[in-house]
Amino acid sequence: MDISAVDLWQRYQEWLYFHSGLGLYLDISRMRFDDAFVAKMQPEFERAFVQMAELERGAIANPDENRMVGHYWLRNPDLAPTPELKQDIIQTLEAIEAFVAKVHSGEIHPPNQPKFTDVLSIGIGGSALGPEFVAEALEPDQAPMKIHFIDNSDPTGIDKVVKSLEDRLSSTLVIIISKSGGTPETRNGMLEIEYAFTQRNLNFAQQAIAITGVDSNLDRHAKSQGWLATFPMEDWVGGRTSELSAVGLLPAALQGIDIREMLAGAKEMDIATRTPNLKDNPAALLALSWYFAGNGRGEKDMVVLPYKDSLLLFSRYLQQLVMESLGKEKDLDGNIVYQGIAVYGNKGSTDQHAYVQQLREGVPNFFMTLIEVLEDRQGPSMEIEPNVTCGDYLSGFLMGTRAALFENGRDSITLTIPQVNPRTVGALIALYERAVGLYAFLVNINAYHQPGVEAGKKAAASILALQKQVLAVLHQETAPLSLEAIAAKAGASDQIEIVYKILRHLAANDRGVVLQGDFAKPSSLTAMISAS
């Protein structure tokens, strides 16, 4: 589509969305769809708007688990389908605020310390990415508590966090976040931190709280051990849409972030994205652009480039929200469709010096999302050149990149907010949650289950079970055994490669396994338990 400068200006005005209450702009004019494409998609959106309305009213959204999806109710409890759910939402928010007030005042404090100084949040996936994004974006300069995260089962990473807290572990409040309590990475992090507390003669229970499903294994464990508190993780809130539940609100409130403003921004965006009119609905405009860019099949990647350091983690947050929601093998009718949109990104203008060269001149397998923040900083800026500030450069880099990409046939979306604050961050979260939901309806998939994630968990569990079998075999032998013999005795003759990698890992970590032979030829190796 060749467009003159005058026509581009007209197109910009035609497709510009502006939310006056939030000061938010959405510009999709540099996506090269035409009127015929919009007309073709109109009936699809009409159906999607109806389906989204049914979802919010409490329709079963996830047949796999027979559950509703109600993250929209979190910021407007009046929409909850039952009075009981409405009251649960209200009471949870009030309980969070009451608990945080007592922590900040010192009424709730650790043993032998006047106040908690730090927060350590242990979770994985949506239980970590949302709180991490919000902490990076919104943590006040003079936060009442400093937050830290364990979001992986990496021993070195855990050690680094513990070391950073060394002198303050005795005044650190630990949050364990897991809906079931059985998520391995979260459980592992909890056990590691419990051990660190024990090594320092600290009472973990008196410094721990849980965010989990009511009556889950973790809920029962926390209550039986006398933890400070538990907060509910509702079964109708998925991990990737949980930031505005207790999962995200409690850590944010402990940092001194205004969670009521986050909820208010999300509520305001929800109202805007309920509008059953394509041009007046920013989430629908995003979904339209995604569909056009990837031909409804995710044929192009989404590159997210926020031009603000505080939004560095936004692309990681969107990575899970978009890819876990839309990356599905089958549609709602059981057909194999291989849907999804790959998301990657970092920040501008840093990455103009990294991958924008390829984006402009390399493989055209993407569309860009540029995130613009109008406010450079709080207070005036110095001029680094006559009438030019550092923020002017950043703005110029954004506009220049947008123009350079379009000139070379690369499409882009530009999303603009007035400043990074709790209200606009809440709105961004709500905007993309709704866009994902609408897009999923357009391509006829279930955005609210994750069978691939569950399959990965089951595969990991089977490998750990095999490791126990392998060790049992070795402990029964006094002479070295070949890998083939070990696999056969462990009942895993078809998994010799996995057996080899298990043994290699154990040997590298001084776990009592000795490997001998030519390490460039794994089939030559033998293994036994160390005599020492």
Coordinates of C-alpha atoms in Angstrom, one line a residue:
M1 CA 0.0 0.0 0.0
D2 CA 1.7 3.2 -1.2
I3 CA 0.4 6.2 0.7
S4 CA 1.3 9.9 0.3
A5 CA 2.3 12.1 3.2
V6 CA -1.1 13.9 3.0
D7 CA -3.0 10.6 2.9
L8 CA -0.9 9.3 5.8
W9 CA -2.0 12.3 7.9
Q10 CA -5.6 11.7 7.0
R11 CA -5.2 8.0 7.8
Y12 CA -3.6 8.9 11.1
Q13 CA -6.6 11.0 12.1
E14 CA -9.1 8.4 10.9
W15 CA -7.6 5.6 12.9
L16 CA -6.3 7.4 16.0
Y17 CA -8.0 6.4 19.2
F18 CA -7.9 8.7 22.2
H19 CA -9.1 8.1 25.8
S20 CA -9.6 11.4 27.4
G21 CA -9.9 10.1 30.9
L22 CA -6.6 8.2 30.8
G23 CA -4.8 10.4 28.3
L24 CA -4.0 7.3 26.2
Y25 CA -3.6 7.3 22.5
L26 CA -3.6 4.3 20.2
D27 CA -2.3 4.7 16.6
I28 CA -2.8 1.8 14.2
S29 CA -2.5 4.0 11.0
R30 CA 0.9 2.4 10.1
M31 CA -0.7 -1.0 9.8
R32 CA -1.5 -1.3 6.1
F33 CA -4.9 -2.8 6.1
D34 CA -7.6 -1.4 3.8
D35 CA -11.3 -0.7 4.0
A36 CA -12.1 -4.1 2.4
F37 CA -10.2 -5.9 5.2
V38 CA -12.0 -3.9 7.9
A39 CA -15.4 -4.7 6.3
K40 CA -14.6 -8.4 6.1
M41 CA -13.7 -8.4 9.8
Q42 CA -16.7 -6.5 11.0
P43 CA -19.0 -9.6 11.4
E44 CA -16.2 -11.4 13.2
F45 CA -15.9 -8.6 15.7
E46 CA -19.6 -8.5 16.2
R47 CA -19.5 -12.1 17.3
A48 CA -16.4 -11.6 19.4
F49 CA -18.1 -8.7 21.3
V50 CA -21.0 -11.0 22.1
Q51 CA -18.7 -13.8 23.2
M52 CA -16.7 -11.4 25.4
A53 CA -19.9 -10.1 27.1
E54 CA -21.0 -13.7 27.8
L55 CA -17.5 -14.4 29.3
E56 CA -17.8 -11.4 31.7
R57 CA -21.3 -12.5 32.7
G58 CA -19.8 -15.8 34.0
A59 CA -20.0 -18.2 31.0
I60 CA -17.7 -21.2 31.4
A61 CA -14.6 -20.1 29.5
N62 CA -12.4 -23.1 30.2
P63 CA -14.3 -26.3 29.5
D64 CA -11.1 -28.3 30.4
E65 CA -11.5 -27.2 34.0
N66 CA -15.2 -26.2 34.0
R67 CA -14.4 -22.8 35.3
M68 CA -15.2 -19.2 34.6
V69 CA -12.7 -16.4 33.9
G70 CA -13.3 -13.4 36.0
H71 CA -10.3 -11.2 36.2
Y72 CA -12.6 -8.3 35.0
W73 CA -14.6 -8.6 38.2
L74 CA -11.5 -7.8 40.3
R75 CA -11.6 -4.1 39.3
N76 CA -15.4 -3.9 39.3
P77 CA -16.9 -6.3 41.8
D78 CA -20.4 -5.2 40.9
L79 CA -20.0 -7.3 37.7
A80 CA -19.4 -10.5 39.6
P81 CA -22.1 -13.1 38.7
T82 CA -23.0 -13.8 42.3
P83 CA -23.2 -11.8 45.5
E84 CA -20.8 -14.2 47.2
L85 CA -18.1 -13.6 44.6
K86 CA -18.6 -9.9 44.8
Q87 CA -18.2 -10.0 48.6
D88 CA -15.1 -12.2 48.3
I89 CA -13.4 -9.7 46.0
I90 CA -14.2 -6.7 48.3
Q91 CA -13.1 -8.5 51.4
T92 CA -9.8 -9.7 49.9
L93 CA -8.9 -6.1 48.9
E94 CA -9.8 -4.8 52.3
A95 CA -7.8 -7.6 54.0
I96 CA -4.8 -6.7 51.8
E97 CA -5.0 -3.1 52.8
A98 CA -5.5 -3.8 56.5
F99 CA -2.5 -6.3 56.5
V100 CA -0.2 -3.9 54.7
A101 CA -1.1 -1.0 57.0
K102 CA -0.2 -3.1 60.0
V103 CA 3.1 -4.2 58.4
H104 CA 4.1 -0.6 57.5
S105 CA 3.2 0.6 61.0
G106 CA 5.1 -2.2 62.7
E107 CA 2.1 -3.6 64.3
I108 CA 2.9 -6.8 62.4
H109 CA 6.7 -7.3 62.6
P110 CA 9.3 -10.0 62.6
P111 CA 10.7 -11.5 65.8
N112 CA 13.3 -9.2 67.4
Q113 CA 12.9 -6.5 64.8
P114 CA 10.7 -3.4 64.9
K115 CA 9.6 -3.6 61.3
F116 CA 9.8 -5.6 58.1
T117 CA 12.3 -3.9 55.7
D118 CA 12.1 -6.1 52.6
V119 CA 9.7 -8.3 50.7
L120 CA 10.7 -11.6 49.0
S121 CA 8.2 -12.8 46.5
I122 CA 8.5 -16.4 45.4
G123 CA 6.4 -17.5 42.4
I124 CA 6.6 -18.5 38.8
G125 CA 5.0 -17.4 35.5
G126 CA 2.1 -15.1 36.0
S127 CA 2.7 -15.2 39.8
A128 CA 6.1 -13.5 39.1
L129 CA 6.0 -11.6 35.8
G130 CA 3.1 -9.3 36.8
P131 CA 4.6 -8.3 40.2
E132 CA 8.0 -7.9 38.6
F133 CA 6.7 -5.7 35.8
V134 CA 4.8 -3.5 38.3
A135 CA 7.7 -3.3 40.7
E136 CA 10.0 -2.1 37.9
A137 CA 7.5 0.3 36.6
L138 CA 6.1 1.8 39.8
E139 CA 8.2 1.2 42.9
P140 CA 8.5 4.6 44.7
D141 CA 11.9 6.2 45.2
Q142 CA 11.3 6.0 48.9
A143 CA 9.5 2.7 49.1
P144 CA 8.6 1.5 52.6
M145 CA 9.8 -1.9 51.7
K146 CA 12.3 -3.1 49.0
I147 CA 11.0 -6.1 46.9
H148 CA 13.1 -9.1 45.7
F149 CA 12.0 -12.0 43.6
I150 CA 12.7 -15.7 43.2
D151 CA 11.1 -16.8 40.0
N152 CA 13.1 -19.9 39.0
S153 CA 14.5 -23.1 40.3
D154 CA 18.1 -21.9 39.6
P155 CA 20.3 -22.5 42.7
T156 CA 22.7 -19.7 41.7
G157 CA 19.9 -17.2 41.3
I158 CA 18.4 -18.2 44.7
D159 CA 21.8 -17.8 46.3
K160 CA 22.2 -14.4 44.8
V161 CA 18.9 -13.2 46.2
V162 CA 19.7 -14.7 49.7
K163 CA 23.1 -13.0 49.6
S164 CA 21.6 -9.6 48.7
L165 CA 19.3 -10.0 51.8
E166 CA 22.0 -11.4 54.1
D167 CA 21.9 -8.7 56.8
R168 CA 18.1 -8.2 56.4
L169 CA 16.8 -11.7 56.1
S170 CA 15.6 -11.4 59.7
S171 CA 13.4 -8.5 58.6
T172 CA 12.2 -9.9 55.3
L173 CA 8.6 -10.8 54.7
V174 CA 8.3 -13.8 52.4
I175 CA 5.4 -14.3 50.1
I176 CA 4.8 -17.7 48.6
I177 CA 2.5 -17.6 45.5
S178 CA 1.0 -20.8 44.1
K179 CA -2.6 -21.6 43.4
S180 CA -2.3 -25.3 44.2
G181 CA 0.8 -25.2 46.3
G182 CA 2.3 -27.9 44.1
T183 CA 4.0 -25.8 41.5
P184 CA 7.6 -27.3 41.6
E185 CA 9.5 -24.1 41.0
T186 CA 7.7 -22.2 43.8
R187 CA 7.9 -25.1 46.2
N188 CA 11.6 -25.4 45.5
G189 CA 12.1 -21.7 46.2
M190 CA 10.1 -22.0 49.4
L191 CA 12.2 -24.9 50.6
E192 CA 15.4 -23.2 49.8
I193 CA 14.4 -20.1 51.7
E194 CA 13.1 -22.1 54.6
Y195 CA 16.6 -23.7 54.7
A196 CA 18.3 -20.3 54.6
F197 CA 16.1 -19.2 57.6
T198 CA 17.0 -22.4 59.5
Q199 CA 20.7 -21.9 58.9
R200 CA 20.4 -18.5 60.5
N201 CA 18.2 -19.7 63.4
L202 CA 15.3 -17.7 62.1
N203 CA 11.6 -18.7 62.4
F204 CA 10.3 -18.9 58.8
A205 CA 6.7 -19.2 59.8
Q206 CA 6.7 -15.9 61.6
Q207 CA 7.9 -14.1 58.5
A208 CA 5.8 -16.0 55.8
I209 CA 2.5 -15.4 54.1
A210 CA 0.8 -17.4 51.3
I211 CA -1.3 -16.4 48.3
T212 CA -3.0 -19.6 47.2
G213 CA -6.2 -21.4 46.5
V214 CA -8.6 -21.8 49.5
D215 CA -7.9 -25.2 51.1
S216 CA -5.0 -26.0 48.8
N217 CA -2.0 -27.9 50.0
L218 CA -0.2 -24.6 50.5
D219 CA -3.1 -23.1 52.3
R220 CA -3.3 -26.0 54.7
H221 CA 0.5 -26.0 55.2
A222 CA 0.6 -22.3 56.0
K223 CA -2.2 -22.5 58.5
S224 CA -0.9 -25.6 60.2
Q225 CA 2.6 -24.0 60.5
G226 CA 1.2 -20.7 61.9
W227 CA 2.2 -18.4 59.0
L228 CA 1.4 -14.7 59.4
A229 CA -1.5 -14.7 56.9
T230 CA -3.0 -16.3 53.8
F231 CA -4.7 -14.6 50.9
P232 CA -6.9 -16.3 48.3
M233 CA -6.0 -17.0 44.7
E234 CA -9.3 -17.6 43.0
D235 CA -9.8 -20.5 40.6
W236 CA -11.5 -18.1 38.2
V237 CA -8.3 -16.0 37.8
G238 CA -5.6 -17.4 35.6
G239 CA -1.9 -16.8 36.4
R240 CA -1.3 -14.6 33.4
T241 CA -4.3 -12.4 34.3
S242 CA -3.7 -12.3 38.0
E243 CA -1.7 -9.1 38.5
L244 CA -4.8 -7.2 39.7
S245 CA -5.7 -10.0 42.2
A246 CA -4.0 -10.6 45.5
V247 CA -1.1 -12.0 43.5
G248 CA -0.1 -8.6 42.3
L249 CA -1.9 -6.2 44.6
L250 CA -0.3 -7.5 47.9
P251 CA 3.4 -7.1 46.7
A252 CA 2.6 -3.8 45.1
A253 CA 0.9 -2.4 48.2
L254 CA 3.8 -3.5 50.4
Q255 CA 6.0 -1.4 48.1
G256 CA 3.8 1.6 48.7
I257 CA 2.2 1.5 45.2
D258 CA -1.4 2.8 45.1
I259 CA -3.3 -0.3 44.2
R260 CA -6.7 1.4 44.2
E261 CA -5.4 3.6 41.3
M262 CA -4.2 0.5 39.4
L263 CA -7.6 -1.0 39.8
A264 CA -9.3 2.3 38.8
G265 CA -7.2 2.5 35.6
A266 CA -8.0 -1.0 34.7
K267 CA -11.7 -0.4 35.4
E268 CA -11.7 2.6 33.1
M269 CA -10.0 0.7 30.4
D270 CA -12.5 -2.2 30.8
I271 CA -15.3 0.2 30.2
A272 CA -13.7 1.5 27.0
T273 CA -12.9 -2.0 25.7
R274 CA -16.5 -3.2 26.2
T275 CA -17.7 -0.8 23.5
P276 CA -19.1 -3.0 20.7
N277 CA -17.8 -0.7 18.1
L278 CA -14.5 -1.4 16.4
K279 CA -13.1 2.2 16.0
D280 CA -14.1 3.2 19.5
N281 CA -12.6 0.1 21.2
P282 CA -8.8 0.1 21.6
A283 CA -8.6 -3.6 22.4
A284 CA -10.5 -4.4 19.3
L285 CA -8.1 -2.1 17.3
L286 CA -5.2 -4.1 18.6
A287 CA -6.8 -7.4 17.8
L288 CA -7.7 -6.1 14.3
S289 CA -4.0 -5.1 13.8
W290 CA -2.7 -8.4 15.1
Y291 CA -5.0 -10.4 12.9
F292 CA -4.1 -8.3 9.8
A293 CA -0.3 -8.5 10.5
G294 CA -0.3 -12.3 10.9
N295 CA -3.1 -13.2 8.5
G296 CA -5.1 -14.6 11.4
R297 CA -2.4 -17.3 11.8
G298 CA 0.4 -15.5 13.7
E299 CA 2.6 -15.4 10.6
K300 CA 4.4 -12.4 12.0
D301 CA 6.0 -11.8 15.4
M302 CA 5.1 -9.0 17.7
V303 CA 8.1 -6.8 18.6
V304 CA 7.4 -4.6 21.7
L305 CA 9.6 -1.6 22.2
P306 CA 8.7 0.7 25.1
Y307 CA 10.6 4.0 25.1
K308 CA 10.9 4.2 28.9
D309 CA 13.3 2.4 31.2
S310 CA 10.6 1.8 33.8
L311 CA 8.6 -0.3 31.2
L312 CA 11.6 -2.5 30.5
L313 CA 9.7 -5.7 31.7
F314 CA 6.5 -4.9 29.8
S315 CA 7.6 -7.0 26.8
R316 CA 8.3 -10.0 29.1
Y317 CA 4.9 -9.6 30.8
L318 CA 3.2 -9.5 27.4
Q319 CA 5.2 -12.5 26.2
Q320 CA 3.4 -14.7 28.7
L321 CA 0.0 -13.0 28.4
V322 CA 0.0 -13.3 24.6
M323 CA 1.9 -16.5 23.9
E324 CA 0.4 -18.7 26.7
S325 CA -3.1 -17.4 25.8
L326 CA -2.9 -17.7 22.0
G327 CA -0.3 -20.4 21.4
K328 CA -2.6 -23.4 20.9
E329 CA -2.5 -26.5 18.8
K330 CA -6.3 -26.9 18.5
D331 CA -9.2 -24.6 18.0
L332 CA -12.5 -24.8 20.0
D333 CA -13.8 -27.4 17.4
G334 CA -10.9 -29.7 17.9
N335 CA -9.2 -28.9 14.6
I336 CA -5.4 -28.7 14.5
V337 CA -4.6 -25.0 13.8
Y338 CA -1.3 -24.2 15.4
Q339 CA -2.2 -20.7 16.5
G340 CA -0.1 -18.1 18.3
I341 CA 1.8 -14.9 18.1
A342 CA 5.5 -14.8 19.1
V343 CA 6.4 -11.8 21.3
Y344 CA 9.8 -10.3 21.9
G345 CA 11.3 -7.0 22.7
N346 CA 13.3 -4.9 25.1
K347 CA 13.4 -1.1 25.2
G348 CA 14.0 2.0 23.0
S349 CA 16.2 3.6 22.1
T350 CA 18.7 1.1 23.5
D351 CA 17.7 -1.6 21.0
Q352 CA 17.9 0.8 18.0
H353 CA 21.6 0.0 18.4
A354 CA 20.8 -3.8 18.6
Y355 CA 18.1 -5.3 16.4
V356 CA 16.4 -2.4 14.6
Q357 CA 18.9 -2.8 11.7
Q358 CA 17.4 -6.2 11.0
L359 CA 13.9 -5.0 11.6
R360 CA 14.3 -2.4 9.0
E361 CA 16.3 -4.3 6.4
G362 CA 16.1 -8.0 7.3
V363 CA 13.4 -10.6 7.2
P364 CA 10.0 -8.8 7.3
N365 CA 8.5 -11.4 9.7
F366 CA 7.3 -9.0 12.4
F367 CA 5.2 -6.0 13.2
M368 CA 6.2 -3.4 15.8
T369 CA 4.5 -2.0 18.9
L370 CA 6.1 1.2 20.0
I371 CA 5.2 2.4 23.6
E372 CA 5.5 6.1 24.1
V373 CA 5.4 8.0 27.4
L374 CA 4.8 11.7 26.9
E375 CA 6.3 12.9 30.3
D376 CA 10.0 12.9 30.1
R377 CA 10.6 13.3 33.9
Q378 CA 9.0 14.9 36.9
G379 CA 10.3 18.5 36.8
P380 CA 12.1 20.5 34.1
S381 CA 14.9 19.1 31.9
M382 CA 18.2 20.7 31.1
E383 CA 18.9 21.6 27.5
I384 CA 21.7 19.4 26.1
E385 CA 21.6 21.5 22.9
P386 CA 19.7 24.8 22.3
N387 CA 16.0 24.0 22.7
V388 CA 16.7 20.3 22.8
T389 CA 16.5 18.0 25.9
C390 CA 17.4 14.3 26.5
G391 CA 13.7 13.5 26.3
D392 CA 13.4 15.2 23.0
Y393 CA 16.0 12.8 21.7
L394 CA 14.1 9.8 23.0
S395 CA 10.9 11.1 21.4
G396 CA 12.8 11.7 18.1
F397 CA 14.3 8.2 18.2
L398 CA 10.8 6.7 18.5
M399 CA 9.3 8.8 15.7
G400 CA 12.3 8.2 13.5
T401 CA 12.2 4.5 14.0
R402 CA 8.5 4.4 13.2
A403 CA 9.0 6.4 10.0
A404 CA 12.1 4.4 8.9
L405 CA 10.2 1.1 9.4
F406 CA 7.2 2.2 7.5
E407 CA 9.3 3.5 4.6
N408 CA 10.6 0.0 4.2
G409 CA 7.3 -1.8 4.3
R410 CA 7.3 -2.6 8.1
D411 CA 4.1 -2.1 9.9
S412 CA 3.8 -0.7 13.5
I413 CA 1.4 0.3 16.2
T414 CA 2.1 3.2 18.5
L415 CA 0.6 3.3 22.0
T416 CA 1.0 6.5 24.0
I417 CA 0.4 7.2 27.6
P418 CA 0.9 10.5 29.5
Q419 CA 3.1 9.1 32.2
V420 CA 4.0 5.8 33.9
N421 CA 1.8 5.8 37.0
P422 CA -0.5 3.2 38.8
R423 CA -3.5 4.3 36.8
T424 CA -1.9 4.0 33.4
V425 CA -0.2 0.7 34.2
G426 CA -3.5 -0.7 35.3
A427 CA -5.0 0.5 32.1
L428 CA -2.2 -1.1 30.0
I429 CA -2.8 -4.5 31.8
A430 CA -6.5 -4.3 31.1
L431 CA -6.1 -3.2 27.5
Y432 CA -3.9 -6.2 26.6
E433 CA -6.0 -8.7 28.6
R434 CA -9.0 -7.7 26.5
A435 CA -7.1 -7.6 23.2
V436 CA -5.9 -11.2 23.8
G437 CA -9.5 -12.3 24.6
L438 CA -11.0 -10.7 21.5
Y439 CA -8.2 -12.0 19.2
A440 CA -8.8 -15.5 20.6
F441 CA -12.5 -15.3 19.8
L442 CA -11.6 -14.1 16.2
V443 CA -9.4 -17.2 15.6
N444 CA -11.7 -19.6 17.6
I445 CA -9.3 -20.8 20.3
N446 CA -9.5 -21.1 24.1
A447 CA -7.3 -18.3 25.5
Y448 CA -7.7 -19.5 29.1
H449 CA -6.1 -22.9 29.2
Q450 CA -2.5 -24.1 28.8
P451 CA -2.2 -27.8 28.0
G452 CA 1.3 -27.3 26.7
V453 CA 2.5 -26.0 30.1
E454 CA 0.9 -28.9 31.8
A455 CA 2.5 -31.3 29.4
G456 CA 5.9 -29.8 30.2
K457 CA 5.3 -30.2 33.9
K458 CA 4.4 -33.8 33.5
A459 CA 7.5 -34.5 31.4
A460 CA 9.7 -32.9 34.0
A461 CA 8.1 -35.0 36.7
S462 CA 8.8 -38.2 34.7
I463 CA 12.5 -37.2 34.3
L464 CA 12.8 -36.7 38.1
A465 CA 11.2 -40.0 38.7
L466 CA 13.7 -41.6 36.3
Q467 CA 16.5 -40.0 38.2
K468 CA 15.4 -41.7 41.4
Q469 CA 15.3 -45.1 39.6
V470 CA 18.8 -44.5 38.1
L471 CA 20.2 -43.7 41.6
A472 CA 18.5 -46.8 43.0
V473 CA 20.2 -48.9 40.4
L474 CA 23.6 -47.5 41.0
H475 CA 23.3 -47.9 44.8
Q476 CA 22.7 -51.6 44.3
E477 CA 25.9 -52.1 42.3
T478 CA 29.6 -52.1 43.3
A479 CA 31.1 -52.1 39.8
P480 CA 30.8 -49.4 37.1
L481 CA 27.9 -49.9 34.7
S482 CA 27.5 -48.8 31.1
L483 CA 24.8 -46.3 30.3
E484 CA 22.9 -49.0 28.4
A485 CA 23.0 -51.3 31.4
I486 CA 21.8 -48.6 33.8
A487 CA 19.0 -47.6 31.5
A488 CA 17.9 -51.3 31.1
K489 CA 18.0 -51.9 34.9
A490 CA 16.0 -48.7 35.5
G491 CA 13.4 -49.8 33.0
A492 CA 14.3 -47.1 30.6
S493 CA 16.1 -48.7 27.7
D494 CA 14.5 -46.3 25.2
Q495 CA 15.7 -43.3 27.2
I496 CA 19.5 -43.7 27.3
E497 CA 20.1 -40.1 26.3
I498 CA 18.1 -38.9 29.2
V499 CA 19.9 -41.3 31.6
Y500 CA 23.2 -39.9 30.3
K501 CA 22.2 -36.3 30.9
I502 CA 20.9 -37.1 34.4
L503 CA 24.2 -38.8 35.3
R504 CA 26.2 -35.9 33.8
H505 CA 24.3 -33.4 35.9
L506 CA 24.7 -35.4 39.1
A507 CA 28.4 -35.9 38.5
A508 CA 28.9 -32.2 37.8
N509 CA 27.3 -31.3 41.1
D510 CA 29.2 -33.8 43.4
R511 CA 26.1 -35.8 44.0
G512 CA 28.0 -39.0 44.5
V513 CA 28.1 -40.2 40.9
V514 CA 31.4 -40.8 39.1
L515 CA 31.5 -40.9 35.3
Q516 CA 34.5 -42.5 33.5
G517 CA 35.3 -42.8 29.8
D518 CA 35.6 -40.6 26.8
F519 CA 33.3 -37.6 27.4
A520 CA 33.2 -36.8 23.7
K521 CA 31.7 -40.3 23.1
P522 CA 28.9 -40.7 25.7
S523 CA 28.3 -44.3 24.8
S524 CA 31.8 -45.2 26.1
L525 CA 31.0 -43.9 29.6
T526 CA 30.4 -45.9 32.7
A527 CA 29.0 -44.7 36.0
M528 CA 29.1 -45.8 39.6
I529 CA 28.5 -44.3 43.1
S530 CA 31.6 -42.7 44.6
A531 CA 33.2 -44.8 47.3
S532 CA 33.9 -41.7 49.5

